């Protein structure tokens, strides 16, 4: 409920104390709609304490065709070693923007558990598809999901590994991870083009 005085912030160093004050009050911060804000990754890559950034923002996607898939920016941060999660949100200034982007948390229906899951990345972001499971075992990444047209295993570089459906939709996929991967995450795309994004598994601690 606290408000902050407005004003132009020229550098990340100037803005960090504002984030620190918010975090000291036990609040969570998320970097929102970098596309709509015309903010390149280099303008927020040194900020500390944001738990997540927006991958999908319904309002921006509908009105400006922006912030409908910010994976490239996310991967830039992850490849720099930043531990930051990805979220989808409505930013619903209009009714037609409501209920088209959300996060699904692995938590009991209690505020404390939900906040814990958000802090720990125990959730996925979605515009439709469901991710039932995602884990790494013995150097192999495994995914299970609702019927999908494609499942991509991403690590920030190229090429990423994409599995496409054949005669029937995909509901699971596996991928043997190359040794140079520092993290892996999945993107699930359904037949309508709607996407879901897992949070990354950092392989140094997997």
CSV table of C-alpha atoms in Angstrom, one decimal:
chain,number,residue,atom,x,y,z
A,1,UNK,CA,0.0,0.0,0.0
A,2,UNK,CA,3.0,2.3,0.1
A,3,UNK,CA,3.5,4.8,-2.7
A,4,UNK,CA,6.8,6.1,-4.0
A,5,UNK,CA,7.5,9.5,-5.5
A,6,UNK,CA,7.7,9.6,-9.2
A,7,UNK,CA,10.7,10.7,-11.3
A,8,UNK,CA,13.0,9.6,-14.0
A,9,UNK,CA,15.6,7.0,-13.1
A,10,UNK,CA,18.6,7.1,-15.4
A,11,UNK,CA,20.5,4.0,-14.3
A,12,UNK,CA,20.1,0.6,-12.7
A,13,UNK,CA,22.3,1.8,-9.8
A,14,UNK,CA,19.8,4.6,-9.0
A,15,UNK,CA,16.9,2.2,-9.0
A,16,UNK,CA,18.4,-0.6,-6.9
A,17,UNK,CA,17.7,1.2,-3.6
A,18,UNK,CA,14.0,1.4,-4.4
A,19,UNK,CA,14.0,-2.4,-5.0
A,20,UNK,CA,15.9,-2.9,-1.8
A,21,UNK,CA,13.4,-0.9,0.2
A,22,UNK,CA,10.5,-2.9,-1.3
A,23,UNK,CA,12.3,-6.2,-0.6
A,24,UNK,CA,13.1,-5.2,3.0
A,25,UNK,CA,9.4,-4.9,3.5
A,26,UNK,CA,9.0,-8.5,2.5
A,27,UNK,CA,7.4,-7.7,-0.9
A,28,UNK,CA,8.1,-9.5,-4.2
A,29,UNK,CA,9.0,-7.6,-7.4
A,30,UNK,CA,8.6,-8.7,-11.0
A,31,UNK,CA,10.0,-7.0,-14.1
A,32,UNK,CA,6.9,-6.3,-16.3
A,33,UNK,CA,6.4,-5.9,-20.1
A,34,UNK,CA,10.0,-5.0,-21.3
A,35,UNK,CA,8.7,-4.9,-24.9
A,36,UNK,CA,6.0,-2.3,-24.2
A,37,UNK,CA,8.4,-0.4,-22.1
A,38,UNK,CA,11.0,-0.4,-24.9
A,39,UNK,CA,13.5,-1.7,-22.4
A,40,UNK,CA,16.4,-3.8,-23.7
A,41,UNK,CA,17.8,-6.5,-21.4
A,42,UNK,CA,21.0,-4.5,-20.8
A,43,UNK,CA,18.9,-1.9,-19.0
A,44,UNK,CA,17.7,-4.2,-16.2
A,45,UNK,CA,20.2,-7.1,-16.2
A,46,UNK,CA,22.1,-5.8,-13.1
A,47,UNK,CA,19.0,-5.3,-10.9
A,48,UNK,CA,19.0,-7.6,-7.9
A,49,UNK,CA,16.0,-9.2,-6.2
A,50,UNK,CA,13.3,-9.4,-8.8
A,51,UNK,CA,11.9,-12.9,-8.5
A,52,UNK,CA,10.6,-13.0,-12.1
A,53,UNK,CA,10.0,-11.2,-15.4
A,54,UNK,CA,6.9,-11.2,-17.6
A,55,UNK,CA,7.1,-13.6,-20.6
A,56,UNK,CA,3.5,-12.9,-21.6
A,57,UNK,CA,1.3,-9.8,-20.9
A,58,UNK,CA,-2.2,-10.1,-22.4
A,59,UNK,CA,-2.8,-6.4,-22.5
A,60,UNK,CA,0.4,-5.6,-24.3
A,61,UNK,CA,-0.1,-8.6,-26.7
A,62,UNK,CA,-3.6,-7.5,-27.6
A,63,UNK,CA,-3.1,-3.8,-27.9
A,64,UNK,CA,0.5,-3.5,-29.3
A,65,UNK,CA,1.4,-7.1,-30.4
A,66,UNK,CA,4.2,-6.9,-27.8
A,67,UNK,CA,5.3,-9.0,-24.8
A,68,UNK,CA,3.6,-12.2,-26.1
A,69,UNK,CA,6.8,-14.2,-25.7
A,70,UNK,CA,9.8,-12.6,-24.0
A,71,UNK,CA,11.9,-15.8,-24.0
A,72,UNK,CA,14.8,-14.2,-25.7
A,73,UNK,CA,15.2,-11.6,-23.0
A,74,UNK,CA,14.7,-14.2,-20.3
A,75,UNK,CA,17.4,-16.4,-21.7
A,76,UNK,CA,19.8,-13.5,-21.9
A,77,UNK,CA,19.4,-13.1,-18.1
A,78,UNK,CA,19.6,-16.8,-17.4
A,79,UNK,CA,22.8,-17.1,-19.5
A,80,UNK,CA,24.3,-14.3,-17.5
A,81,UNK,CA,23.8,-16.5,-14.4
A,82,UNK,CA,20.7,-14.6,-13.1
A,83,UNK,CA,18.3,-16.8,-11.2
A,84,UNK,CA,15.0,-15.3,-12.3
A,85,UNK,CA,11.6,-17.0,-13.0
A,86,UNK,CA,9.1,-16.4,-15.8
A,87,UNK,CA,5.5,-15.4,-15.4
A,88,UNK,CA,2.4,-14.8,-17.6
A,89,UNK,CA,-0.1,-12.1,-16.6
A,90,UNK,CA,-3.2,-10.3,-17.9
A,91,UNK,CA,-2.5,-6.7,-17.1
A,92,UNK,CA,-6.2,-6.5,-17.5
A,93,UNK,CA,-7.2,-2.9,-18.0
A,94,UNK,CA,-10.0,-4.1,-20.2
A,95,UNK,CA,-12.4,-7.1,-19.7
A,96,UNK,CA,-11.2,-8.7,-22.9
A,97,UNK,CA,-7.7,-9.1,-21.4
A,98,UNK,CA,-8.9,-11.0,-18.4
A,99,UNK,CA,-8.0,-14.7,-17.8
A,100,UNK,CA,-5.7,-15.2,-20.7
A,101,UNK,CA,-2.3,-15.4,-18.9
A,102,UNK,CA,-1.6,-16.9,-15.5
A,103,UNK,CA,0.8,-18.9,-13.3
A,104,UNK,CA,0.0,-22.4,-11.9
A,105,UNK,CA,1.7,-22.8,-8.5
A,106,UNK,CA,2.6,-26.1,-6.9
A,107,UNK,CA,1.2,-25.1,-3.5
A,108,UNK,CA,-1.6,-25.5,-1.1
A,109,UNK,CA,-4.4,-23.0,-1.3
A,110,UNK,CA,-3.0,-20.7,1.3
A,111,UNK,CA,-1.3,-17.3,0.9
A,112,UNK,CA,1.9,-18.4,2.7
A,113,UNK,CA,2.3,-21.5,0.5
A,114,UNK,CA,1.6,-19.6,-2.7
A,115,UNK,CA,4.2,-16.9,-1.8
A,116,UNK,CA,6.7,-19.6,-1.0
A,117,UNK,CA,6.1,-21.3,-4.4
A,118,UNK,CA,6.5,-18.0,-6.2
A,119,UNK,CA,9.8,-17.3,-4.4
A,120,UNK,CA,11.1,-20.8,-5.1
A,121,UNK,CA,10.0,-21.0,-8.8
A,122,UNK,CA,7.6,-23.8,-8.0
A,123,UNK,CA,5.2,-22.8,-10.7
A,124,UNK,CA,4.8,-22.5,-14.5
A,125,UNK,CA,3.4,-19.7,-16.7
A,126,UNK,CA,0.7,-20.4,-19.2
A,127,UNK,CA,-1.8,-19.0,-21.7
A,128,UNK,CA,-3.5,-22.4,-22.0
A,129,UNK,CA,-1.4,-25.6,-22.0
A,130,UNK,CA,-0.8,-27.4,-18.7
A,131,UNK,CA,2.6,-28.8,-17.6
A,132,UNK,CA,2.1,-31.8,-15.4
A,133,UNK,CA,5.8,-32.6,-14.7
A,134,UNK,CA,9.3,-31.5,-15.6
A,135,UNK,CA,12.5,-32.9,-14.1
A,136,UNK,CA,16.0,-34.0,-14.9
A,137,UNK,CA,17.3,-37.4,-14.0
A,138,UNK,CA,20.6,-39.0,-15.0
A,139,UNK,CA,21.3,-36.3,-17.6
A,140,UNK,CA,17.9,-36.6,-19.3
A,141,UNK,CA,15.2,-33.9,-19.1
A,142,UNK,CA,11.6,-35.3,-19.0
A,143,UNK,CA,8.4,-33.4,-19.6
A,144,UNK,CA,4.7,-34.3,-19.3
A,145,UNK,CA,1.9,-32.0,-20.4
A,146,UNK,CA,-1.6,-31.5,-21.8
A,147,UNK,CA,-1.9,-32.4,-25.5
A,148,UNK,CA,0.6,-30.3,-27.4
A,149,UNK,CA,1.7,-29.6,-31.0
A,150,UNK,CA,5.3,-29.1,-29.8
A,151,UNK,CA,7.5,-29.3,-26.8
A,152,UNK,CA,10.8,-27.3,-26.9
A,153,UNK,CA,13.8,-27.9,-24.6
A,154,UNK,CA,15.6,-24.6,-24.3
A,155,UNK,CA,18.9,-23.6,-22.8
A,156,UNK,CA,19.4,-20.1,-24.2
A,157,UNK,CA,21.6,-21.0,-27.1
A,158,UNK,CA,21.0,-22.4,-30.6
A,159,UNK,CA,19.9,-24.9,-31.6
A,160,UNK,CA,17.3,-25.7,-29.0
A,161,UNK,CA,15.6,-29.1,-29.1
A,162,UNK,CA,12.0,-29.0,-30.4
A,163,UNK,CA,9.8,-32.1,-30.7
A,164,UNK,CA,6.7,-31.8,-32.9
A,165,UNK,CA,3.6,-33.9,-32.9
A,166,UNK,CA,3.0,-36.6,-35.5
A,167,UNK,CA,-0.4,-38.0,-36.2
A,168,UNK,CA,-1.4,-37.4,-32.5
A,169,UNK,CA,-0.7,-34.6,-30.1
A,170,UNK,CA,2.3,-34.9,-27.7
A,171,UNK,CA,1.8,-35.5,-24.0
A,172,UNK,CA,5.4,-36.3,-23.0
A,173,UNK,CA,8.9,-35.9,-24.3
A,174,UNK,CA,12.5,-36.5,-23.2
A,175,UNK,CA,15.8,-35.0,-24.2
A,176,UNK,CA,19.4,-36.1,-23.3
A,177,UNK,CA,21.1,-32.9,-22.2
A,178,UNK,CA,24.5,-31.9,-23.7
A,179,UNK,CA,27.2,-31.3,-21.1
A,180,UNK,CA,27.5,-27.6,-21.9
A,181,UNK,CA,23.9,-26.8,-20.9
A,182,UNK,CA,23.9,-24.7,-17.7
A,183,UNK,CA,20.1,-24.8,-17.4
A,184,UNK,CA,17.1,-26.3,-19.2
A,185,UNK,CA,13.5,-25.2,-19.4
A,186,UNK,CA,10.6,-26.2,-21.6
A,187,UNK,CA,8.1,-24.4,-23.8
A,188,UNK,CA,4.8,-26.2,-24.6
A,189,UNK,CA,2.8,-25.0,-27.6
A,190,UNK,CA,-0.7,-26.3,-28.3
A,191,UNK,CA,-2.6,-26.7,-31.6
A,192,UNK,CA,-3.9,-23.1,-31.3
A,193,UNK,CA,-0.5,-21.6,-30.7
A,194,UNK,CA,-1.0,-21.0,-27.0
A,195,UNK,CA,2.1,-21.5,-24.9
A,196,UNK,CA,3.2,-22.5,-21.4
A,197,UNK,CA,6.7,-22.0,-20.0
A,198,UNK,CA,8.3,-24.0,-17.2
A,199,UNK,CA,10.8,-22.4,-15.0
A,200,UNK,CA,14.5,-23.4,-15.6
A,201,UNK,CA,16.2,-26.2,-13.9
A,202,UNK,CA,19.8,-25.1,-13.1
A,203,UNK,CA,22.0,-28.0,-13.9
A,204,UNK,CA,24.8,-27.2,-11.6
A,205,UNK,CA,22.5,-28.1,-8.8
A,206,UNK,CA,20.2,-30.6,-10.5
